[in-house]
Amino acid sequence: MIKKWKERIRRAADSEYALVFLCLTSFAESSFFIIPPDSLLTPMCLFDPKKWKKFAFFTTIFSVLGGVFGYGIGMFLFNEVAKPIINFYHLWDKFQYVEHLYRSYDFLVVFVAGLTPLPYKVFTIAAGVFKMNLLGFVFASLFGRGIRFYIEAFLVAKFGEEALEFLEKHFVFATIVIALVVVAGVLVYSLFLR
C-alpha cells in the first residue's frame, strides 16, 4: 500500500501539473488534509534541482495560506468544522495539550509546529480558537514552514537520491534536530546576544 502511494506521488511530482499539486497539497495539509507537502516537494527537487528555491517558496506560501484558512476554521467555524476534523483524526488529547501551550508560548508553538512533523493542522485551528494574534501567527508559520521546506529542498537538490532516501527514512528525527538547533539559536540570541 505504501509503495503504491509513493509511486503515485512520484508520478504526480514528475507531471506537468506538479506545481499545482504541490500548492494544493501544501494548502490543504495545513488545515484539513493528512498528506504532507514534503512528499511532493522532495521528489520535485530531485527531478528538477535547479528549481528547488521556487518549489520551496510555493510550498511555504501555500502552506501558510492553508494555515490562515485553518486559523479561520478555528476562529469562526469551530463547532461546525474544527470539531469534526479533530474527531476524525482522534486529536482531542493533542488539542487540549495545545491549548495549554498557547496560553504561554503562542508564537514559539506555531513556529515549532511548522518546523516539525507535528500535526500542523491542529496548531493552525487552535491558533484561531485561542485567538492568537494573526500577524504573529503568519510570521511564526512563515519562519517555521519556510525553514523546514527550504532545508529539505536544498538538501535534495544538492545531494540527490541519497538525501531523499535519508529524509524518507529519518524525516521525524531530521526535523526534530533542525527544530532543536533553531530553537537553541533563538534562545542563545535572546539570552546572550541581544
PDB file of C-alpha atoms in Angstrom:
ATOM      1  CA  MET A   1       0.000   0.000   0.000  1.00  0.00           C
ATOM      2  CA  ILE A   2       2.734   2.470   0.996  1.00  0.00           C
ATOM      3  CA  LYS A   3       4.734   1.538  -2.105  1.00  0.00           C
ATOM      4  CA  LYS A   4       1.721   2.334  -4.315  1.00  0.00           C
ATOM      5  CA  TRP A   5       1.246   5.731  -2.650  1.00  0.00           C
ATOM      6  CA  LYS A   6       4.928   6.561  -3.089  1.00  0.00           C
ATOM      7  CA  GLU A   7       4.728   5.616  -6.747  1.00  0.00           C
ATOM      8  CA  ARG A   8       1.628   7.781  -7.281  1.00  0.00           C
ATOM      9  CA  ILE A   9       3.256  10.708  -5.509  1.00  0.00           C
ATOM     10  CA  ARG A  10       6.407  10.351  -7.594  1.00  0.00           C
ATOM     11  CA  ARG A  11       4.342  10.311 -10.782  1.00  0.00           C
ATOM     12  CA  ALA A  12       2.485  13.451  -9.632  1.00  0.00           C
ATOM     13  CA  ALA A  13       5.819  15.107  -8.790  1.00  0.00           C
ATOM     14  CA  ASP A  14       7.081  14.416 -12.309  1.00  0.00           C
ATOM     15  CA  SER A  15       3.928  15.546 -14.142  1.00  0.00           C
ATOM     16  CA  GLU A  16       3.250  18.843 -15.894  1.00  0.00           C
ATOM     17  CA  TYR A  17       0.825  19.737 -13.078  1.00  0.00           C
ATOM     18  CA  ALA A  18       3.327  19.033 -10.303  1.00  0.00           C
ATOM     19  CA  LEU A  19       3.424  22.642  -9.084  1.00  0.00           C
ATOM     20  CA  VAL A  20      -0.380  22.798  -8.944  1.00  0.00           C
ATOM     21  CA  PHE A  21      -0.480  19.532  -6.952  1.00  0.00           C
ATOM     22  CA  LEU A  22       2.234  20.891  -4.653  1.00  0.00           C
ATOM     23  CA  CYS A  23       0.349  24.139  -3.986  1.00  0.00           C
ATOM     24  CA  LEU A  24      -2.964  22.354  -3.369  1.00  0.00           C
ATOM     25  CA  THR A  25      -1.372  19.776  -1.066  1.00  0.00           C
ATOM     26  CA  SER A  26       0.532  22.480   0.832  1.00  0.00           C
ATOM     27  CA  PHE A  27      -2.646  24.492   1.359  1.00  0.00           C
ATOM     28  CA  ALA A  28      -4.842  21.537   2.324  1.00  0.00           C
ATOM     29  CA  GLU A  29      -2.358  19.885   4.703  1.00  0.00           C
ATOM     30  CA  SER A  30      -2.180  22.997   6.848  1.00  0.00           C
ATOM     31  CA  SER A  31      -5.885  22.903   7.662  1.00  0.00           C
ATOM     32  CA  PHE A  32      -7.537  19.536   6.982  1.00  0.00           C
ATOM     33  CA  PHE A  33      -5.509  17.113   4.798  1.00  0.00           C
ATOM     34  CA  ILE A  34      -3.213  14.363   6.059  1.00  0.00           C
ATOM     35  CA  ILE A  35      -0.532  14.002   3.334  1.00  0.00           C
ATOM     36  CA  PRO A  36       2.382  16.401   3.956  1.00  0.00           C
ATOM     37  CA  PRO A  37       3.636  18.567   1.096  1.00  0.00           C
ATOM     38  CA  ASP A  38       7.154  17.233   1.669  1.00  0.00           C
ATOM     39  CA  SER A  39       6.079  14.053  -0.116  1.00  0.00           C
ATOM     40  CA  LEU A  40       5.763  16.089  -3.345  1.00  0.00           C
ATOM     41  CA  LEU A  41       8.353  18.781  -2.670  1.00  0.00           C
ATOM     42  CA  THR A  42      11.332  16.468  -2.266  1.00  0.00           C
ATOM     43  CA  PRO A  43      10.811  14.363  -5.423  1.00  0.00           C
ATOM     44  CA  MET A  44      10.139  17.538  -7.419  1.00  0.00           C
ATOM     45  CA  CYS A  45      13.512  18.882  -6.263  1.00  0.00           C
ATOM     46  CA  LEU A  46      15.081  15.586  -7.271  1.00  0.00           C
ATOM     47  CA  PHE A  47      13.566  15.722 -10.785  1.00  0.00           C
ATOM     48  CA  ASP A  48      14.360  19.412 -11.326  1.00  0.00           C
ATOM     49  CA  PRO A  49      17.039  20.507  -8.816  1.00  0.00           C
ATOM     50  CA  LYS A  50      17.568  23.936 -10.403  1.00  0.00           C
ATOM     51  CA  LYS A  51      14.052  24.952  -9.338  1.00  0.00           C
ATOM     52  CA  TRP A  52      14.383  23.973  -5.655  1.00  0.00           C
ATOM     53  CA  LYS A  53      14.019  27.585  -4.446  1.00  0.00           C
ATOM     54  CA  LYS A  54      10.849  28.061  -6.482  1.00  0.00           C
ATOM     55  CA  PHE A  55       9.360  24.808  -5.174  1.00  0.00           C
ATOM     56  CA  ALA A  56      10.258  25.652  -1.558  1.00  0.00           C
ATOM     57  CA  PHE A  57       8.803  29.147  -1.977  1.00  0.00           C
ATOM     58  CA  PHE A  58       5.435  27.913  -3.291  1.00  0.00           C
ATOM     59  CA  THR A  59       5.270  25.168  -0.668  1.00  0.00           C
ATOM     60  CA  THR A  60       5.884  27.715   2.090  1.00  0.00           C
ATOM     61  CA  ILE A  61       3.442  30.334   0.797  1.00  0.00           C
ATOM     62  CA  PHE A  62       0.587  27.908   0.166  1.00  0.00           C
ATOM     63  CA  SER A  63       1.215  26.157   3.464  1.00  0.00           C
ATOM     64  CA  VAL A  64       0.938  29.480   5.289  1.00  0.00           C
ATOM     65  CA  LEU A  65      -2.213  30.388   3.324  1.00  0.00           C
ATOM     66  CA  GLY A  66      -3.668  26.998   4.296  1.00  0.00           C
ATOM     67  CA  GLY A  67      -2.667  27.746   7.865  1.00  0.00           C
ATOM     68  CA  VAL A  68      -4.607  31.021   7.734  1.00  0.00           C
ATOM     69  CA  PHE A  69      -7.576  29.032   6.416  1.00  0.00           C
ATOM     70  CA  GLY A  70      -7.187  26.651   9.386  1.00  0.00           C
ATOM     71  CA  TYR A  71      -6.980  29.685  11.680  1.00  0.00           C
ATOM     72  CA  GLY A  72     -10.293  30.894  10.220  1.00  0.00           C
ATOM     73  CA  ILE A  73     -11.844  27.476  10.781  1.00  0.00           C
ATOM     74  CA  GLY A  74     -10.800  27.632  14.409  1.00  0.00           C
ATOM     75  CA  MET A  75     -11.981  31.192  14.917  1.00  0.00           C
ATOM     76  CA  PHE A  76     -15.297  31.125  13.061  1.00  0.00           C
ATOM     77  CA  LEU A  77     -16.310  27.506  12.486  1.00  0.00           C
ATOM     78  CA  PHE A  78     -15.027  25.573  15.469  1.00  0.00           C
ATOM     79  CA  ASN A  79     -18.218  23.620  16.196  1.00  0.00           C
ATOM     80  CA  GLU A  80     -19.211  23.118  12.570  1.00  0.00           C
ATOM     81  CA  VAL A  81     -15.842  22.228  11.026  1.00  0.00           C
ATOM     82  CA  ALA A  82     -12.972  22.074  13.525  1.00  0.00           C
ATOM     83  CA  LYS A  83     -14.587  19.602  15.926  1.00  0.00           C
ATOM     84  CA  PRO A  84     -15.297  17.055  13.160  1.00  0.00           C
ATOM     85  CA  ILE A  85     -11.697  17.367  11.884  1.00  0.00           C
ATOM     86  CA  ILE A  86     -10.304  16.857  15.379  1.00  0.00           C
ATOM     87  CA  ASN A  87     -12.692  13.929  15.931  1.00  0.00           C
ATOM     88  CA  PHE A  88     -11.818  12.383  12.572  1.00  0.00           C
ATOM     89  CA  TYR A  89      -8.091  12.351  13.339  1.00  0.00           C
ATOM     90  CA  HIS A  90      -8.634  11.467  17.056  1.00  0.00           C
ATOM     91  CA  LEU A  91      -6.658  14.521  18.136  1.00  0.00           C
ATOM     92  CA  TRP A  92      -8.528  15.702  21.260  1.00  0.00           C
ATOM     93  CA  ASP A  93      -5.651  14.840  23.611  1.00  0.00           C
ATOM     94  CA  LYS A  94      -3.237  16.811  21.452  1.00  0.00           C
ATOM     95  CA  PHE A  95      -5.725  19.647  21.076  1.00  0.00           C
ATOM     96  CA  GLN A  96      -6.104  20.069  24.857  1.00  0.00           C
ATOM     97  CA  TYR A  97      -2.352  19.990  25.298  1.00  0.00           C
ATOM     98  CA  VAL A  98      -2.004  22.609  22.561  1.00  0.00           C
ATOM     99  CA  GLU A  99      -4.441  24.879  24.432  1.00  0.00           C
ATOM    100  CA  HIS A 100      -2.113  24.825  27.434  1.00  0.00           C
ATOM    101  CA  LEU A 101       0.894  25.639  25.223  1.00  0.00           C
ATOM    102  CA  TYR A 102      -0.883  28.536  23.505  1.00  0.00           C
ATOM    103  CA  ARG A 103      -1.636  30.206  26.785  1.00  0.00           C
ATOM    104  CA  SER A 104       2.115  30.510  27.427  1.00  0.00           C
ATOM    105  CA  TYR A 105       4.086  30.341  24.168  1.00  0.00           C
ATOM    106  CA  ASP A 106       1.833  31.047  21.175  1.00  0.00           C
ATOM    107  CA  PHE A 107       4.499  32.287  18.685  1.00  0.00           C
ATOM    108  CA  LEU A 108       7.021  29.593  19.606  1.00  0.00           C
ATOM    109  CA  VAL A 109       4.359  26.863  19.495  1.00  0.00           C
ATOM    110  CA  VAL A 110       3.321  27.722  15.929  1.00  0.00           C
ATOM    111  CA  PHE A 111       6.940  28.112  14.838  1.00  0.00           C
ATOM    112  CA  VAL A 112       7.974  24.685  16.191  1.00  0.00           C
ATOM    113  CA  ALA A 113       4.810  23.021  14.857  1.00  0.00           C
ATOM    114  CA  GLY A 114       5.548  24.426  11.406  1.00  0.00           C
ATOM    115  CA  LEU A 115       9.095  23.131  11.530  1.00  0.00           C
ATOM    116  CA  THR A 116       8.470  19.620  12.833  1.00  0.00           C
ATOM    117  CA  PRO A 117       6.254  16.691  11.810  1.00  0.00           C
ATOM    118  CA  LEU A 118       3.682  17.563  14.481  1.00  0.00           C
ATOM    119  CA  PRO A 119       0.138  17.688  13.014  1.00  0.00           C
ATOM    120  CA  TYR A 120       0.287  21.314  11.892  1.00  0.00           C
ATOM    121  CA  LYS A 121      -3.467  21.494  11.192  1.00  0.00           C
ATOM    122  CA  VAL A 122      -4.143  21.100  14.941  1.00  0.00           C
ATOM    123  CA  PHE A 123      -1.980  24.138  15.632  1.00  0.00           C
ATOM    124  CA  THR A 124      -3.490  26.284  12.887  1.00  0.00           C
ATOM    125  CA  ILE A 125      -7.041  25.551  14.024  1.00  0.00           C
ATOM    126  CA  ALA A 126      -6.039  26.013  17.668  1.00  0.00           C
ATOM    127  CA  ALA A 127      -4.479  29.401  16.859  1.00  0.00           C
ATOM    128  CA  GLY A 128      -7.884  30.569  15.645  1.00  0.00           C
ATOM    129  CA  VAL A 129      -9.764  29.010  18.550  1.00  0.00           C
ATOM    130  CA  PHE A 130      -7.475  30.667  21.097  1.00  0.00           C
ATOM    131  CA  LYS A 131      -7.427  33.928  19.086  1.00  0.00           C
ATOM    132  CA  MET A 132      -3.686  34.181  18.651  1.00  0.00           C
ATOM    133  CA  ASN A 133      -2.550  37.443  17.069  1.00  0.00           C
ATOM    134  CA  LEU A 134      -2.977  36.803  13.325  1.00  0.00           C
ATOM    135  CA  LEU A 135       0.173  38.682  12.294  1.00  0.00           C
ATOM    136  CA  GLY A 136       2.223  36.744  14.848  1.00  0.00           C
ATOM    137  CA  PHE A 137       0.672  33.532  13.568  1.00  0.00           C
ATOM    138  CA  VAL A 138       1.600  34.341   9.960  1.00  0.00           C
ATOM    139  CA  PHE A 139       5.206  35.236  10.856  1.00  0.00           C
ATOM    140  CA  ALA A 140       5.648  32.123  13.015  1.00  0.00           C
ATOM    141  CA  SER A 141       4.225  29.997  10.191  1.00  0.00           C
ATOM    142  CA  LEU A 142       6.434  31.638   7.559  1.00  0.00           C
ATOM    143  CA  PHE A 143       9.581  31.058   9.615  1.00  0.00           C
ATOM    144  CA  GLY A 144       8.731  27.520  10.726  1.00  0.00           C
ATOM    145  CA  ARG A 145       7.400  26.255   7.424  1.00  0.00           C
ATOM    146  CA  GLY A 146       9.956  28.184   5.391  1.00  0.00           C
ATOM    147  CA  ILE A 147      12.965  26.837   7.265  1.00  0.00           C
ATOM    148  CA  ARG A 148      11.663  23.285   7.005  1.00  0.00           C
ATOM    149  CA  PHE A 149      10.807  23.362   3.301  1.00  0.00           C
ATOM    150  CA  TYR A 150      13.870  25.317   2.178  1.00  0.00           C
ATOM    151  CA  ILE A 151      16.251  22.984   4.033  1.00  0.00           C
ATOM    152  CA  GLU A 152      14.558  19.871   2.614  1.00  0.00           C
ATOM    153  CA  ALA A 153      14.508  21.286  -0.919  1.00  0.00           C
ATOM    154  CA  PHE A 154      18.157  22.369  -0.717  1.00  0.00           C
ATOM    155  CA  LEU A 155      19.336  19.001   0.600  1.00  0.00           C
ATOM    156  CA  VAL A 156      17.560  17.027  -2.111  1.00  0.00           C
ATOM    157  CA  ALA A 157      18.652  19.419  -4.871  1.00  0.00           C
ATOM    158  CA  LYS A 158      22.259  19.316  -3.646  1.00  0.00           C
ATOM    159  CA  PHE A 159      22.676  15.657  -2.663  1.00  0.00           C
ATOM    160  CA  GLY A 160      20.028  13.948  -4.785  1.00  0.00           C
ATOM    161  CA  GLU A 161      18.640  10.492  -4.181  1.00  0.00           C
ATOM    162  CA  GLU A 162      20.740   9.928  -1.027  1.00  0.00           C
ATOM    163  CA  ALA A 163      19.206  12.965   0.672  1.00  0.00           C
ATOM    164  CA  LEU A 164      15.721  11.940  -0.439  1.00  0.00           C
ATOM    165  CA  GLU A 165      16.176   8.426   0.973  1.00  0.00           C
ATOM    166  CA  PHE A 166      17.571   9.843   4.224  1.00  0.00           C
ATOM    167  CA  LEU A 167      14.630  12.238   4.612  1.00  0.00           C
ATOM    168  CA  GLU A 168      12.107   9.484   3.850  1.00  0.00           C
ATOM    169  CA  LYS A 169      13.663   7.143   6.426  1.00  0.00           C
ATOM    170  CA  HIS A 170      14.583   9.692   9.099  1.00  0.00           C
ATOM    171  CA  PHE A 171      12.112  12.529   8.491  1.00  0.00           C
ATOM    172  CA  VAL A 172      10.905  12.793  12.092  1.00  0.00           C
ATOM    173  CA  PHE A 173      14.436  12.695  13.502  1.00  0.00           C
ATOM    174  CA  ALA A 174      15.782  15.194  10.960  1.00  0.00           C
ATOM    175  CA  THR A 175      13.023  17.765  11.538  1.00  0.00           C
ATOM    176  CA  ILE A 176      13.276  17.474  15.308  1.00  0.00           C
ATOM    177  CA  VAL A 177      17.044  18.044  15.146  1.00  0.00           C
ATOM    178  CA  ILE A 178      16.514  21.076  12.889  1.00  0.00           C
ATOM    179  CA  ALA A 179      13.857  22.415  15.276  1.00  0.00           C
ATOM    180  CA  LEU A 180      16.126  21.962  18.289  1.00  0.00           C
ATOM    181  CA  VAL A 181      19.021  23.729  16.559  1.00  0.00           C
ATOM    182  CA  VAL A 182      16.818  26.671  15.547  1.00  0.00           C
ATOM    183  CA  VAL A 183      15.163  26.967  18.982  1.00  0.00           C
ATOM    184  CA  ALA A 184      18.584  26.767  20.662  1.00  0.00           C
ATOM    185  CA  GLY A 185      19.833  29.519  18.347  1.00  0.00           C
ATOM    186  CA  VAL A 186      16.845  31.717  19.192  1.00  0.00           C
ATOM    187  CA  LEU A 187      17.352  31.129  22.918  1.00  0.00           C
ATOM    188  CA  VAL A 188      21.092  31.871  22.758  1.00  0.00           C
ATOM    189  CA  TYR A 189      20.402  35.035  20.785  1.00  0.00           C
ATOM    190  CA  SER A 190      17.639  36.244  23.105  1.00  0.00           C
ATOM    191  CA  LEU A 191      19.530  35.424  26.324  1.00  0.00           C
ATOM    192  CA  PHE A 192      23.099  36.423  25.455  1.00  0.00           C
ATOM    193  CA  LEU A 193      23.381  38.391  22.249  1.00  0.00           C
ATOM    194  CA  ARG A 194      20.580  40.965  22.455  1.00  0.00           C
TER     195      ARG A 194
END
